[in-house]
Amino acid sequence: MLNIVLLEPEMPANTGNIGRTCCATGTRLHLIEPMGFKINDKMLKRAGLDYWDKLDVTVYDCYEDFLEQNPDAVKKMYMATTKSKQDYTDVQYEPDAYIMFGKESAGIPEEILVESQDTAIRIPMNKNIRSLNLSNSVAIVLYEALRQNNFFDMQLEGELHRLHWKE
């Protein structure tokens, strides 16, 4: 199972959208305090719609608490940042990888990034743009990790219902 880690998220709508994406993909969500909202925030629930109760989510007091409770994360952590030289498609994601994203206003602190330069990843974008929306960034990277792992046991095809088709 893949893991999305949000370090100090600030906007409940982004986190709600990310929670919904995690539900749709069978991905575990890790939220690291302090957050810019309460976990019961109505904007969080609205963005996550009626999926929030199906979400595998854990909240941690701080980054150190997250590392203590997830010792394997250190070896399987990919850090999404605009400061990386490596694209998100350049790495091979393990089936139980952890993909971390920083808070909307500042990203992941450099003191954490320095320890993970080899696994820092970036999404290419125009030079004049500071960053993408957090929930969009999570979706882009998460779906690449899922693709590399053959989408696990996700539904891979749909079907049209021919109820209103004329023959």
mmCIF file of C-alpha atoms in Angstrom:
data_model
loop_
_atom_site.group_PDB
_atom_site.id
_atom_site.type_symbol
_atom_site.label_atom_id
_atom_site.label_comp_id
_atom_site.label_asym_id
_atom_site.label_seq_id
_atom_site.Cartn_x
_atom_site.Cartn_y
_atom_site.Cartn_z
ATOM 1 C CA MET A 1 0.000 0.000 0.000
ATOM 2 C CA LEU A 2 1.354 3.399 -0.991
ATOM 3 C CA ASN A 3 1.516 6.225 1.554
ATOM 4 C CA ILE A 4 0.934 9.950 1.097
ATOM 5 C CA VAL A 5 2.461 12.118 3.817
ATOM 6 C CA LEU A 6 1.368 15.732 4.293
ATOM 7 C CA LEU A 7 3.745 17.752 6.439
ATOM 8 C CA GLU A 8 1.844 20.550 8.185
ATOM 9 C CA PRO A 9 -0.935 21.034 5.616
ATOM 10 C CA GLU A 10 -2.638 24.417 5.845
ATOM 11 C CA MET A 11 -5.743 24.277 3.663
ATOM 12 C CA PRO A 12 -8.600 21.943 4.570
ATOM 13 C CA ALA A 13 -9.980 21.799 1.017
ATOM 14 C CA ASN A 14 -6.654 20.510 -0.334
ATOM 15 C CA THR A 15 -6.404 17.889 2.393
ATOM 16 C CA GLY A 16 -10.015 16.843 1.793
ATOM 17 C CA ASN A 17 -9.347 16.427 -1.927
ATOM 18 C CA ILE A 18 -6.201 14.438 -1.185
ATOM 19 C CA GLY A 19 -8.155 12.253 1.239
ATOM 20 C CA ARG A 20 -10.683 11.508 -1.495
ATOM 21 C CA THR A 21 -7.876 10.611 -3.918
ATOM 22 C CA CYS A 22 -6.368 8.316 -1.287
ATOM 23 C CA CYS A 23 -9.736 6.572 -0.828
ATOM 24 C CA ALA A 24 -10.091 6.111 -4.591
ATOM 25 C CA THR A 25 -6.640 4.549 -4.829
ATOM 26 C CA GLY A 26 -6.406 2.530 -1.611
ATOM 27 C CA THR A 27 -3.596 4.754 -0.386
ATOM 28 C CA ARG A 28 -2.844 5.478 3.283
ATOM 29 C CA LEU A 29 -2.769 9.171 4.322
ATOM 30 C CA HIS A 30 -0.436 10.497 7.042
ATOM 31 C CA LEU A 31 -1.051 14.025 8.407
ATOM 32 C CA ILE A 32 1.695 15.700 10.426
ATOM 33 C CA GLU A 33 0.833 18.501 12.862
ATOM 34 C CA PRO A 34 0.630 21.401 13.191
ATOM 35 C CA MET A 35 -2.127 21.752 10.604
ATOM 36 C CA GLY A 36 -3.899 24.937 9.593
ATOM 37 C CA PHE A 37 -7.290 23.436 10.463
ATOM 38 C CA LYS A 38 -8.968 20.916 12.746
ATOM 39 C CA ILE A 39 -9.536 17.392 11.457
ATOM 40 C CA ASN A 40 -13.296 17.920 11.814
ATOM 41 C CA ASP A 41 -13.247 21.116 9.699
ATOM 42 C CA LYS A 42 -16.345 21.351 7.479
ATOM 43 C CA MET A 43 -14.240 22.368 4.441
ATOM 44 C CA LEU A 44 -12.167 19.213 4.894
ATOM 45 C CA LYS A 45 -15.289 17.060 5.004
ATOM 46 C CA ARG A 46 -16.888 18.906 2.089
ATOM 47 C CA ALA A 47 -13.871 18.360 -0.175
ATOM 48 C CA GLY A 48 -13.599 14.717 0.892
ATOM 49 C CA LEU A 49 -17.356 14.322 0.382
ATOM 50 C CA ASP A 50 -18.740 11.188 1.934
ATOM 51 C CA TYR A 51 -15.461 9.276 1.638
ATOM 52 C CA TRP A 52 -13.720 10.596 4.756
ATOM 53 C CA ASP A 53 -14.983 7.776 6.981
ATOM 54 C CA LYS A 54 -13.477 5.233 4.540
ATOM 55 C CA LEU A 55 -10.036 6.864 4.620
ATOM 56 C CA ASP A 56 -7.041 5.148 6.232
ATOM 57 C CA VAL A 57 -5.610 8.243 7.937
ATOM 58 C CA THR A 58 -3.261 8.795 10.871
ATOM 59 C CA VAL A 59 -2.404 12.134 12.492
ATOM 60 C CA TYR A 60 1.011 12.672 14.126
ATOM 61 C CA ASP A 61 2.104 15.306 16.648
ATOM 62 C CA CYS A 62 5.244 16.206 14.660
ATOM 63 C CA TYR A 63 7.672 14.915 12.022
ATOM 64 C CA GLU A 64 9.697 13.019 14.645
ATOM 65 C CA ASP A 65 6.523 11.294 15.868
ATOM 66 C CA PHE A 66 5.776 10.225 12.275
ATOM 67 C CA LEU A 67 9.298 8.777 11.876
ATOM 68 C CA GLU A 68 9.090 6.931 15.205
ATOM 69 C CA GLN A 69 5.793 5.307 14.273
ATOM 70 C CA ASN A 70 6.898 4.516 10.693
ATOM 71 C CA PRO A 71 10.549 3.405 10.862
ATOM 72 C CA ASP A 72 10.460 1.983 7.300
ATOM 73 C CA ALA A 73 9.550 5.400 5.939
ATOM 74 C CA VAL A 74 13.148 6.636 6.143
ATOM 75 C CA LYS A 75 14.317 4.106 3.523
ATOM 76 C CA LYS A 76 11.277 4.478 1.250
ATOM 77 C CA MET A 77 10.563 8.223 1.391
ATOM 78 C CA TYR A 78 10.259 10.400 -1.695
ATOM 79 C CA MET A 79 10.008 14.125 -1.035
ATOM 80 C CA ALA A 80 8.138 16.269 -3.525
ATOM 81 C CA THR A 81 9.757 19.678 -3.855
ATOM 82 C CA THR A 82 10.400 22.326 -6.471
ATOM 83 C CA LYS A 83 14.042 22.282 -5.299
ATOM 84 C CA SER A 84 14.883 18.829 -6.671
ATOM 85 C CA LYS A 85 16.877 18.177 -9.837
ATOM 86 C CA GLN A 86 15.133 14.813 -10.348
ATOM 87 C CA ASP A 87 11.696 14.434 -11.977
ATOM 88 C CA TYR A 88 8.986 12.356 -10.305
ATOM 89 C CA THR A 89 9.121 9.942 -13.265
ATOM 90 C CA ASP A 90 12.856 9.299 -12.785
ATOM 91 C CA VAL A 91 12.480 7.115 -9.678
ATOM 92 C CA GLN A 92 11.102 3.623 -9.092
ATOM 93 C CA TYR A 93 8.448 3.680 -6.345
ATOM 94 C CA GLU A 94 8.270 0.635 -4.091
ATOM 95 C CA PRO A 95 4.759 -0.781 -3.529
ATOM 96 C CA ASP A 96 4.879 0.591 0.034
ATOM 97 C CA ALA A 97 6.659 3.880 -0.718
ATOM 98 C CA TYR A 98 6.023 7.058 1.263
ATOM 99 C CA ILE A 99 5.596 10.239 -0.788
ATOM 100 C CA MET A 100 5.840 13.426 1.258
ATOM 101 C CA PHE A 101 4.512 16.874 0.403
ATOM 102 C CA GLY A 102 5.090 20.031 2.434
ATOM 103 C CA LYS A 103 2.683 22.749 3.472
ATOM 104 C CA GLU A 104 1.166 24.940 0.797
ATOM 105 C CA SER A 105 2.975 28.157 1.754
ATOM 106 C CA ALA A 106 6.519 26.848 2.157
ATOM 107 C CA GLY A 107 6.902 23.216 1.075
ATOM 108 C CA ILE A 108 9.192 20.809 2.918
ATOM 109 C CA PRO A 109 11.828 22.575 5.078
ATOM 110 C CA GLU A 110 15.360 22.489 3.661
ATOM 111 C CA GLU A 111 16.743 20.861 6.824
ATOM 112 C CA ILE A 112 14.595 17.808 5.996
ATOM 113 C CA LEU A 113 15.335 17.950 2.253
ATOM 114 C CA VAL A 114 19.099 17.976 2.810
ATOM 115 C CA GLU A 115 18.813 14.502 4.344
ATOM 116 C CA SER A 116 16.871 13.190 1.323
ATOM 117 C CA GLN A 117 18.465 14.727 -1.756
ATOM 118 C CA ASP A 118 18.677 11.377 -3.569
ATOM 119 C CA THR A 119 14.944 10.769 -3.226
ATOM 120 C CA ALA A 120 13.706 14.325 -3.678
ATOM 121 C CA ILE A 121 11.461 14.629 -6.732
ATOM 122 C CA ARG A 122 9.873 17.448 -8.693
ATOM 123 C CA ILE A 123 7.064 17.942 -11.187
ATOM 124 C CA PRO A 124 8.278 19.911 -14.226
ATOM 125 C CA MET A 125 6.541 23.253 -14.779
ATOM 126 C CA ASN A 126 7.127 26.682 -16.277
ATOM 127 C CA LYS A 127 9.904 28.723 -14.683
ATOM 128 C CA ASN A 128 7.620 31.635 -13.763
ATOM 129 C CA ILE A 129 5.281 29.477 -11.658
ATOM 130 C CA ARG A 130 6.190 28.910 -8.003
ATOM 131 C CA SER A 131 4.301 25.626 -7.585
ATOM 132 C CA LEU A 132 1.230 23.606 -8.468
ATOM 133 C CA ASN A 133 -1.783 23.192 -6.210
ATOM 134 C CA LEU A 134 -1.012 20.628 -3.487
ATOM 135 C CA SER A 135 -3.898 18.274 -4.253
ATOM 136 C CA ASN A 136 -3.022 18.317 -7.970
ATOM 137 C CA SER A 137 0.620 17.569 -7.174
ATOM 138 C CA VAL A 138 -0.335 14.626 -4.982
ATOM 139 C CA ALA A 139 -2.562 13.203 -7.722
ATOM 140 C CA ILE A 140 0.138 13.521 -10.392
ATOM 141 C CA VAL A 141 2.859 11.785 -8.371
ATOM 142 C CA LEU A 142 0.568 9.212 -6.766
ATOM 143 C CA TYR A 143 -0.785 8.031 -10.103
ATOM 144 C CA GLU A 144 2.744 7.637 -11.467
ATOM 145 C CA ALA A 145 3.622 5.471 -8.447
ATOM 146 C CA LEU A 146 0.405 3.479 -8.983
ATOM 147 C CA ARG A 147 1.159 3.068 -12.709
ATOM 148 C CA GLN A 148 4.628 1.750 -11.916
ATOM 149 C CA ASN A 149 3.037 -0.811 -9.588
ATOM 150 C CA ASN A 150 0.431 -1.916 -12.168
ATOM 151 C CA PHE A 151 -2.317 -0.114 -10.212
ATOM 152 C CA PHE A 152 -2.371 -2.948 -7.639
ATOM 153 C CA ASP A 153 -5.911 -4.370 -7.630
ATOM 154 C CA MET A 154 -7.715 -1.225 -8.792
ATOM 155 C CA GLN A 155 -10.543 -1.412 -11.321
ATOM 156 C CA LEU A 156 -8.858 -0.915 -14.691
ATOM 157 C CA GLU A 157 -11.835 -0.771 -17.017
ATOM 158 C CA GLY A 158 -15.394 0.418 -17.074
ATOM 159 C CA GLU A 159 -18.373 -0.285 -19.280
ATOM 160 C CA LEU A 160 -21.013 1.710 -21.079
ATOM 161 C CA HIS A 161 -24.618 1.047 -20.210
ATOM 162 C CA ARG A 162 -26.652 0.729 -23.387
ATOM 163 C CA LEU A 163 -29.952 1.747 -21.831
ATOM 164 C CA HIS A 164 -30.667 4.663 -24.162
ATOM 165 C CA TRP A 165 -28.867 3.535 -27.289
ATOM 166 C CA LYS A 166 -30.847 3.080 -30.492
ATOM 167 C CA GLU A 167 -30.133 -0.007 -32.526
#
